[in-house]
Short mmCIF file of C-alpha atoms in Angstrom, two decimals:
data_model
loop_
_atom_site.label_atom_id
_atom_site.label_comp_id
_atom_site.label_asym_id
_atom_site.label_seq_id
_atom_site.Cartn_x
_atom_site.Cartn_y
_atom_site.Cartn_z
CA MET A 20 0.01 0.00 0.00
CA LYS A 21 1.30 3.50 -1.04
CA TYR A 22 1.30 6.23 1.66
CA VAL A 23 1.53 9.93 1.73
CA SER A 24 2.69 12.34 4.80
CA SER A 25 0.03 13.28 7.24
CA GLY A 26 2.31 15.80 9.31
CA ASN A 27 2.31 13.44 12.20
CA GLY A 28 2.73 10.23 10.29
CA LYS A 29 1.38 8.63 7.20
CA MET A 30 -1.88 8.12 5.48
CA PRO A 31 -2.85 5.59 2.79
CA LEU A 32 -2.83 7.53 -0.50
CA ILE A 33 -6.02 5.87 -1.73
CA SER A 34 -7.59 7.51 1.37
CA LEU A 35 -6.23 10.86 0.26
CA LEU A 36 -7.54 10.35 -3.12
CA ALA A 37 -10.85 9.46 -1.94
CA ILE A 38 -11.15 12.51 0.29
CA LEU A 39 -10.10 14.70 -2.60
CA SER A 40 -12.72 13.12 -4.84
CA ILE A 41 -15.34 14.81 -2.93
CA SER A 42 -14.05 18.19 -4.01
CA LEU A 43 -14.92 17.16 -7.53
CA THR A 44 -18.57 18.02 -6.76
CA ILE A 45 -18.49 20.93 -4.63
CA ASN A 46 -18.01 23.71 -7.18
CA MET A 47 -20.57 22.16 -9.61
CA PRO A 48 -24.14 23.35 -8.86
CA GLY A 49 -24.75 26.10 -11.19
CA LEU A 50 -21.44 26.96 -12.35
CA ALA A 51 -20.63 23.92 -14.36
CA VAL A 52 -23.32 24.78 -16.75
CA SER A 53 -22.86 28.74 -16.73
CA PRO A 54 -21.29 28.72 -20.49
CA MET A 55 -24.62 27.91 -21.73
CA LEU A 56 -26.83 30.31 -19.82
CA GLY A 57 -27.20 32.39 -22.86
CA LYS A 58 -28.45 29.47 -24.98
CA LEU A 59 -30.72 28.36 -22.27
CA ARG A 60 -32.28 31.83 -22.20
CA ASP A 61 -32.88 31.73 -25.96
CA ILE A 62 -34.03 28.14 -26.01
CA PHE A 63 -36.78 28.77 -23.32
CA HIS A 64 -37.31 32.65 -24.36
CA SER A 65 -36.49 33.69 -21.04
CA SER A 66 -35.13 36.84 -19.24
CA GLU A 67 -31.40 37.12 -18.34
CA MET A 68 -32.41 36.89 -14.64
CA GLU A 69 -34.37 33.59 -15.20
CA ALA A 70 -31.43 32.07 -16.77
CA GLN A 71 -29.28 33.00 -14.03
CA LEU A 72 -31.34 31.55 -11.32
CA VAL A 73 -30.04 28.11 -12.70
CA THR A 74 -26.81 29.07 -11.20
CA SER A 75 -27.96 31.36 -8.26
CA LEU A 76 -30.82 29.39 -6.70
CA PRO A 77 -28.98 26.12 -6.25
CA ASN A 78 -26.22 28.07 -4.23
CA LEU A 79 -29.01 29.66 -2.28
CA CYS A 80 -30.30 26.34 -1.20
CA MET A 81 -26.88 25.21 -0.09
CA ILE A 82 -26.40 27.73 2.55
CA PRO A 83 -28.54 26.40 5.12
CA VAL A 84 -27.81 22.92 4.27
CA VAL A 85 -24.04 23.55 4.50
CA LEU A 86 -24.50 25.11 7.88
CA ILE A 87 -26.49 22.14 9.09
CA ALA A 88 -24.15 19.65 7.60
CA GLY A 89 -21.10 21.38 9.49
CA LYS A 90 -23.01 20.74 12.96
CA ILE A 91 -24.12 17.26 12.32
CA SER A 92 -21.12 15.83 10.50
CA THR A 93 -19.63 14.15 13.58
CA ALA A 94 -17.15 11.27 13.34
CA SER A 95 -20.01 8.77 13.67
CA ARG A 96 -22.32 10.44 11.23
CA GLN A 97 -19.87 11.74 8.43
CA THR A 98 -20.26 8.61 6.02
CA ALA A 99 -23.99 8.69 6.30
CA VAL A 100 -24.30 12.31 5.58
CA LEU A 101 -21.75 12.15 2.84
CA ILE A 102 -23.42 9.44 1.16
CA THR A 103 -26.93 11.06 1.61
CA GLY A 104 -25.61 14.10 0.00
CA LEU A 105 -24.03 12.43 -3.00
CA MET A 106 -27.13 10.31 -3.74
CA ILE A 107 -29.30 13.38 -3.65
CA PHE A 108 -26.97 15.07 -5.97
CA LEU A 109 -26.54 12.31 -8.32
CA LEU A 110 -30.44 11.59 -8.51
CA ALA A 111 -31.18 15.27 -9.28
CA GLY A 112 -28.38 15.58 -11.78
CA ILE A 113 -29.98 12.45 -13.72
CA GLY A 114 -33.39 14.38 -13.52
CA CYS A 115 -31.74 17.44 -15.48
CA PHE A 116 -31.44 14.99 -18.66
CA PHE A 117 -35.30 14.83 -18.67
CA ALA A 118 -35.89 18.34 -17.89
CA ASN A 119 -37.96 20.39 -20.55
CA SER A 120 -38.36 23.75 -19.06
CA MET A 121 -36.44 26.63 -17.35
CA MET A 122 -38.59 25.93 -14.28
CA ALA A 123 -37.46 22.20 -14.15
CA LEU A 124 -33.89 23.11 -14.50
CA ILE A 125 -34.30 25.49 -11.49
CA VAL A 126 -36.13 23.16 -9.26
CA LEU A 127 -33.60 20.09 -10.15
CA GLY A 128 -30.89 22.46 -9.73
CA CYS A 129 -31.91 23.41 -6.16
CA PHE A 130 -31.85 19.63 -5.25
CA VAL A 131 -28.39 19.35 -6.60
CA GLY A 132 -27.54 22.17 -4.20
CA VAL A 133 -29.19 20.57 -1.44
CA GLY A 134 -26.97 17.26 -1.90
CA CYS A 135 -23.63 19.24 -2.64
CA GLY A 136 -24.40 21.33 0.49
CA LEU A 137 -24.35 18.18 2.63
CA VAL A 138 -20.79 17.27 1.49
CA VAL A 139 -19.10 20.49 1.20
CA PRO A 140 -17.83 20.98 4.84
CA ILE A 141 -16.87 17.14 4.94
CA ALA A 142 -14.40 17.79 2.06
CA ALA A 143 -12.39 20.16 4.01
CA GLY A 144 -12.98 18.60 7.32
CA TYR A 145 -11.69 15.32 6.46
CA ILE A 146 -8.41 17.11 5.56
CA SER A 147 -8.26 19.21 8.68
CA GLU A 148 -9.15 16.04 10.82
CA TRP A 149 -6.34 13.61 9.37
CA PHE A 150 -3.70 16.07 8.32
CA ILE A 151 -1.57 18.86 10.24
CA GLY A 152 1.22 21.28 9.68
CA GLY A 153 2.71 21.80 6.38
CA SER A 154 0.60 18.51 5.02
CA ARG A 155 -2.56 20.19 5.81
CA GLN A 156 -1.91 23.21 3.80
CA THR A 157 -0.62 20.95 0.69
CA ASP A 158 -3.74 18.94 0.93
CA LEU A 159 -6.02 21.91 1.34
CA GLY A 160 -4.28 23.58 -1.73
CA LEU A 161 -4.88 19.96 -3.51
CA LYS A 162 -8.68 20.23 -2.62
CA SER A 163 -8.82 23.70 -4.28
CA THR A 164 -7.05 22.19 -7.32
CA THR A 165 -9.36 19.33 -7.56
CA SER A 166 -12.53 21.29 -7.23
CA ASN A 167 -11.46 23.96 -9.75
CA ALA A 168 -9.97 21.49 -12.15
CA MET A 169 -13.46 19.74 -12.25
CA VAL A 170 -15.01 23.04 -13.12
CA ILE A 171 -12.49 23.59 -15.90
CA VAL A 172 -13.16 20.22 -17.46
CA ALA A 173 -17.02 20.93 -17.14
CA ASN A 174 -16.81 24.47 -18.51
CA ILE A 175 -14.79 23.38 -21.77
CA TYR A 176 -17.16 20.37 -22.12
CA VAL A 177 -20.27 22.45 -21.70
CA GLY A 178 -19.10 25.01 -23.94
CA ILE A 179 -18.70 22.54 -26.84
CA VAL A 180 -21.55 20.43 -26.28
CA ALA A 181 -24.17 22.96 -25.58
CA ALA A 182 -23.98 24.03 -29.46
CA ILE A 183 -24.99 20.47 -30.24
CA ASN A 184 -27.18 19.27 -27.49
CA TRP A 185 -27.82 21.05 -24.34
CA HIS A 186 -29.25 18.08 -22.32
CA ALA A 187 -25.78 16.25 -22.84
CA ALA A 188 -24.13 19.20 -20.93
CA PHE A 189 -25.73 17.77 -17.76
CA VAL A 190 -23.27 14.91 -17.91
CA VAL A 191 -20.96 16.85 -15.54
CA TYR A 192 -23.73 16.37 -12.77
CA LEU A 193 -22.84 12.58 -12.81
CA THR A 194 -19.61 13.52 -11.03
CA PRO A 195 -20.79 12.12 -7.56
CA LEU A 196 -20.43 8.52 -8.93
CA ILE A 197 -16.72 8.84 -8.37
CA PRO A 198 -16.68 9.82 -4.50
CA LEU A 199 -19.38 7.15 -4.20
CA ALA A 200 -17.26 4.43 -5.30
CA LEU A 201 -14.36 5.95 -3.05
CA VAL A 202 -16.43 6.14 0.11
CA PRO A 203 -15.13 2.88 1.75
CA PHE A 204 -11.49 4.25 1.66
CA MET A 205 -12.36 7.56 3.58
CA THR A 206 -14.20 6.04 6.68
CA GLN A 207 -13.34 6.35 10.18
CA SER A 208 -12.56 2.80 10.45
CA TYR A 209 -10.57 2.28 7.42
CA VAL A 210 -8.35 5.26 8.03
CA ASN A 211 -7.79 4.36 11.61
CA LYS A 212 -6.90 1.09 10.82
CA HIS A 213 -4.42 1.83 7.96
CA ARG A 214 -2.85 5.18 9.16
CA ILE A 215 0.62 5.02 10.64
CA ILE A 216 1.43 7.44 13.45
CA ASN A 217 4.96 8.46 14.39
CA ASN A 218 6.64 6.47 17.18
CA ALA A 219 3.74 4.01 17.02
CA THR A 220 1.49 6.09 19.09
CA PRO A 221 -1.90 5.01 19.07
CA ALA A 222 -4.32 7.07 16.93
CA VAL A 223 -6.54 8.41 19.65
CA GLU A 224 -3.58 9.28 22.02
CA SER A 225 -1.76 10.89 19.06
CA GLU A 226 -5.03 13.02 18.32
CA LYS A 227 -5.23 14.33 22.05
CA GLU A 228 -1.63 15.16 21.92
CA ASN A 229 -1.81 17.06 18.52
CA ASP A 230 -4.87 19.02 20.18
CA SER A 231 -2.88 19.84 23.30
CA GLN A 232 0.17 20.92 21.51
CA SER A 233 -1.76 23.18 19.28
CA SER A 234 -4.22 24.73 21.54
CA SER A 235 -2.08 28.07 21.96
CA ASP A 236 -2.29 28.34 18.16
CA HIS A 237 -6.18 28.57 18.02
CA PHE A 238 -8.30 31.51 18.75
CA GLN A 239 -10.65 31.14 21.65
CA GLY A 240 -13.74 32.85 22.73
CA SER A 241 -14.78 36.21 21.31
CA ARG A 242 -11.38 36.12 19.35
CA SER A 243 -12.30 33.06 17.55
CA THR A 244 -15.69 34.59 16.80
CA TRP A 245 -14.53 37.76 15.22
CA MET A 246 -11.71 35.99 13.37
CA LEU A 247 -14.42 33.67 11.81
CA VAL A 248 -16.35 36.70 10.82
CA SER A 249 -13.34 38.52 9.04
CA LEU A 250 -12.59 35.36 7.20
CA ILE A 251 -16.01 34.98 5.94
CA CYS A 252 -16.23 38.55 4.90
CA LEU A 253 -13.17 38.28 2.89
CA TYR A 254 -14.31 35.01 1.27
CA LEU A 255 -17.63 36.35 0.59
CA PHE A 256 -16.81 39.54 -1.18
CA LEU A 257 -13.85 38.09 -2.88
CA THR A 258 -15.64 35.13 -4.30
CA TYR A 259 -18.64 37.48 -5.18
CA ALA A 260 -16.61 39.77 -7.28
CA THR A 261 -14.27 37.15 -9.15
CA THR A 262 -17.68 35.00 -9.80
CA SER A 263 -18.67 37.74 -12.36
CA ILE A 264 -16.54 35.75 -14.88
CA SER A 265 -18.83 32.75 -14.76
CA TYR A 266 -22.27 34.75 -14.61
CA TYR A 267 -21.34 37.58 -17.09
CA ALA A 268 -19.01 36.23 -19.50
CA PRO A 269 -21.60 34.28 -21.29
CA PHE A 270 -23.71 37.46 -21.71
CA CYS A 271 -21.08 40.04 -22.47
CA MET A 272 -19.15 37.75 -24.94
CA GLU A 273 -22.38 37.00 -26.71
CA HIS A 274 -23.00 40.64 -26.96
CA PHE A 275 -19.41 40.94 -28.71
CA GLY A 276 -20.42 38.05 -31.12
CA MET A 277 -18.20 35.58 -29.57
CA THR A 278 -19.13 31.76 -29.40
CA THR A 279 -20.04 29.49 -26.55
CA THR A 280 -16.80 27.65 -27.16
CA GLU A 281 -14.80 30.88 -26.48
CA VAL A 282 -17.04 31.73 -23.41
CA GLY A 283 -16.24 28.03 -22.20
CA VAL A 284 -12.41 28.91 -22.74
CA VAL A 285 -12.50 32.18 -20.92
CA THR A 286 -14.18 30.77 -17.86
CA ALA A 287 -12.15 27.70 -17.91
CA MET A 288 -9.00 29.72 -17.91
CA TYR A 289 -10.10 31.26 -14.64
CA TYR A 290 -10.55 27.94 -13.04
CA LEU A 291 -7.32 26.60 -14.58
CA MET A 292 -5.05 29.14 -12.73
CA CYS A 293 -7.26 28.44 -9.50
CA ALA A 294 -6.47 24.86 -9.91
CA VAL A 295 -2.78 25.36 -10.62
CA CYS A 296 -2.24 27.82 -7.77
CA GLY A 297 -4.00 25.47 -5.35
CA ALA A 298 -1.33 22.74 -6.25
CA PHE A 299 1.54 25.12 -5.59
CA VAL A 300 0.39 27.47 -3.06
CA SER A 301 3.15 26.53 -0.52
CA GLN A 302 5.70 27.45 -3.13
CA LEU A 303 3.81 30.66 -4.04
CA LYS A 304 3.50 31.71 -0.53
CA HIS A 305 7.46 31.47 -0.39
CA LEU A 306 7.72 33.48 -3.57
CA PHE A 307 5.64 36.33 -2.70
CA GLY A 308 6.47 36.11 1.14
CA LYS A 309 4.43 38.48 3.62
CA ASN A 310 3.11 40.44 0.66
CA THR A 311 0.92 37.33 -0.90
CA MET A 312 -2.35 38.46 0.17
CA TYR A 313 -1.98 42.14 -1.27
CA ILE A 314 -0.21 41.05 -4.50
CA CYS A 315 -3.09 38.48 -5.11
CA LEU A 316 -5.76 40.97 -4.35
CA ALA A 317 -4.32 43.48 -6.71
CA LEU A 318 -4.00 40.63 -9.50
CA CYS A 319 -7.60 39.92 -9.01
CA ALA A 320 -8.60 43.55 -9.53
CA ALA A 321 -6.38 44.02 -12.54
CA GLY A 322 -7.96 41.05 -14.19
CA LEU A 323 -11.47 42.24 -13.55
CA PHE A 324 -10.70 45.66 -14.85
CA GLY A 325 -8.98 44.15 -17.93
CA ILE A 326 -12.38 42.38 -18.89
CA GLY A 327 -14.35 45.40 -17.97
CA PHE A 328 -12.68 47.86 -20.17
CA THR A 329 -12.06 45.83 -23.16
CA HIS A 330 -14.10 43.31 -25.53
CA ASN A 331 -11.29 41.17 -27.14
CA PHE A 332 -11.40 37.52 -26.83
CA TRP A 333 -7.52 37.18 -25.90
CA ILE A 334 -7.47 40.03 -23.37
CA TYR A 335 -10.41 38.13 -21.86
CA THR A 336 -8.44 34.85 -21.57
CA VAL A 337 -5.21 36.58 -20.02
CA SER A 338 -7.46 38.75 -17.61
CA SER A 339 -9.43 35.44 -16.59
CA LEU A 340 -5.99 33.85 -15.79
CA ILE A 341 -4.73 36.70 -13.87
CA THR A 342 -7.94 36.81 -11.80
CA GLY A 343 -7.91 33.02 -11.19
CA PHE A 344 -4.14 33.17 -10.12
CA GLY A 345 -4.94 35.87 -7.45
CA TYR A 346 -8.07 34.07 -6.29
CA GLY A 347 -6.56 30.49 -6.50
CA VAL A 348 -3.66 31.39 -3.92
CA ILE A 349 -5.88 33.23 -1.60
CA GLN A 350 -8.54 30.31 -1.60
CA PRO A 351 -6.54 27.48 0.19
CA ILE A 352 -4.90 30.16 2.49
CA ILE A 353 -8.48 31.10 3.85
CA TYR A 354 -9.02 27.34 4.24
CA ASN A 355 -6.06 26.86 6.21
CA LYS A 356 -6.73 29.86 8.40
CA THR A 357 -10.11 28.48 9.22
CA THR A 358 -8.41 25.51 10.99
CA TYR A 359 -6.81 27.75 13.37
CA VAL A 360 -9.65 30.06 13.87
CA ALA A 361 -11.58 27.20 15.06
CA PRO A 362 -11.08 26.80 18.88
CA ASN A 363 -9.93 23.29 18.29
CA ARG A 364 -9.40 20.72 15.69
CA LYS A 365 -12.82 18.99 16.53
CA LEU A 366 -14.71 22.02 15.56
CA SER A 367 -12.95 22.35 12.31
CA THR A 368 -15.83 20.87 10.18
CA GLN A 369 -18.35 23.16 11.67
CA TYR A 370 -16.19 26.20 11.25
CA PHE A 371 -15.45 25.23 7.42
CA GLY A 372 -19.26 24.95 7.19
CA TYR A 373 -19.60 28.69 8.35
CA VAL A 374 -16.63 29.84 5.99
CA LEU A 375 -17.73 27.93 2.79
CA SER A 376 -21.30 28.85 3.14
CA ALA A 377 -20.00 32.46 2.46
CA ASN A 378 -18.86 31.04 -0.90
CA TYR A 379 -22.45 30.08 -1.82
CA VAL A 380 -23.91 33.21 -0.39
CA SER A 381 -21.60 35.27 -2.56
CA ILE A 382 -22.51 33.12 -5.77
CA MET A 383 -26.22 33.33 -5.06
CA MET A 384 -25.97 37.21 -4.49
CA VAL A 385 -24.00 38.12 -7.65
CA PRO A 386 -27.24 38.91 -10.04
CA PHE A 387 -29.08 40.74 -7.57
CA VAL A 388 -26.44 43.08 -6.17
CA ASP A 389 -24.91 43.77 -9.80
CA GLY A 390 -28.29 44.37 -10.99
CA ALA A 391 -29.22 46.80 -8.02
CA ALA A 392 -25.60 48.50 -8.87
CA ARG A 393 -26.44 48.83 -12.48
CA LYS A 394 -29.60 50.57 -11.72
CA LEU A 395 -27.93 52.74 -9.06
CA PHE A 396 -25.48 54.03 -11.50
CA HIS A 397 -27.83 53.87 -14.51
CA SER A 398 -24.98 51.91 -16.60
CA THR A 399 -25.81 50.53 -19.98
CA LEU A 400 -22.23 49.10 -20.40
CA PRO A 401 -22.36 45.43 -21.37
CA THR A 402 -19.02 45.03 -19.07
CA PHE A 403 -20.25 47.08 -16.10
CA GLU A 404 -20.50 44.08 -13.75
CA PHE A 405 -16.77 43.46 -14.36
CA ILE A 406 -15.65 47.00 -13.37
CA PHE A 407 -17.83 46.98 -10.50
CA SER A 408 -16.48 43.79 -9.28
CA GLY A 409 -12.96 45.29 -9.78
CA VAL A 410 -13.81 48.22 -7.46
CA VAL A 411 -14.96 45.86 -4.68
CA VAL A 412 -11.52 44.02 -4.83
CA CYS A 413 -9.85 47.25 -4.58
CA LEU A 414 -11.88 47.97 -1.30
CA ILE A 415 -10.87 44.75 -0.07
CA LEU A 416 -7.16 45.46 -0.69
CA ALA A 417 -7.56 48.87 0.87
CA TRP A 418 -8.96 47.01 3.90
CA ALA A 419 -6.02 44.58 4.01
CA LEU A 420 -3.24 47.25 3.51
CA CYS A 421 -5.19 49.11 6.84
CA LYS A 422 -4.89 45.87 8.74
CA ARG A 423 -1.51 44.52 7.72
CA ASN A 424 -0.91 42.86 11.10
CA TYR A 425 -4.40 41.12 11.22
CA TYR A 426 -4.26 37.34 11.09
CA VAL A 427 -6.77 37.26 8.32
CA PHE A 428 -4.30 39.16 5.79
CA THR A 429 -0.82 38.20 7.26
CA VAL A 430 1.17 35.39 5.53
CA ASN A 431 4.05 33.43 6.93
CA PRO A 432 5.33 31.19 4.24
CA ASP A 433 7.01 28.90 6.97
CA SER A 434 3.85 28.44 8.99
CA ALA A 435 0.05 29.20 8.88
CA ALA A 436 -0.31 29.18 12.60
CA PRO A 437 -1.01 32.70 14.07
CA THR A 438 1.56 34.24 16.38
CA GLU A 439 0.86 34.54 20.30
CA ALA A 440 0.39 38.32 19.72
CA GLN A 441 -2.29 37.70 16.99
CA VAL A 442 -4.15 35.30 19.13
CA ASN A 443 -4.20 37.68 22.07
CA LEU A 444 -4.55 41.10 20.29
CA THR A 445 -6.62 40.57 17.11
CA SER A 446 -7.64 44.11 17.06
CA LYS A 447 -4.24 45.35 15.87
#
């Protein structure tokens, strides 16, 4: 049997692959089919808002489910919750093959969101539970890589197939079959039986030892709560801003005469860079050092402005890559910080539920906030949403620069753990 490092010993490689396979599903609701939103609007003669509900409503349904899943996914229930979520996702995805109206697609998409919501906290919680230190950061990066790589494949596939048969595009909703097949390799009993702990320490004792050793690195009480709120706000507004690529590229590129295939390429480039950066987040942190967060936020803003002020396919592609690079580095850093914001490792899954719910709140609110902003500024620009999103990222960057010593924005290339000063004086 092949093993990988867990930070305090070794884990079966098959278990890591099984855990990462869950992440194949977590970005799929709505986003996977976004390249054909314009086509669906034309097929069903619906409004742009109705077409966007195919993406936004599944994510709205996910929000309460993610929070509930974070609370109920205890060690004894994780496998049952995981299987239930994957089965709901799969059955609803199969139903999309037979949908013949926009309303049917929206309803089935909501069930996909419910199923996905049940597995989202578990995808990150398993990594936080079984890995520590540098291994945890690496594997959380691989989690981001896996989820974003799947969206790349889905966007390119949907962009090509939608022009031939839009029903066939929903093949991407069959991805739960992969983690379902690998469930036996990620159960508590299998991992505890096959993992290797340093110094032959029993698994239970090692877990207690790790918790006691790292307790000083975790925020407690009100500090933990405020750190959690800050991470949620960062993740919420940054995801909201960058998701405009998936939401509005189909419509603005169609306005400028570009094809669904070109739309698929542009959106896929965003997720490509997110995936690549997730795999190399540790190396990129060492490259950029303490300025990692500020550089990446600046890149996100630059990419969004690049799309907002032009209407050229190649500029769109490069801008999408730049935006994906910045977001792709920040995302796994946020995940890793969440494990320290939680008072202890046992609460990590619950805290991941809170933080990851921000991802789906942001995706859901995109058309509503941008629609309100367009009316407020009386804009008729087809790329207005990208310009507005770029401004939002600039505001986040200003917040980060004003709070340079705040744990949410600081990056130590050698350790994700907060310093003692940050744990005790988070307001500085």
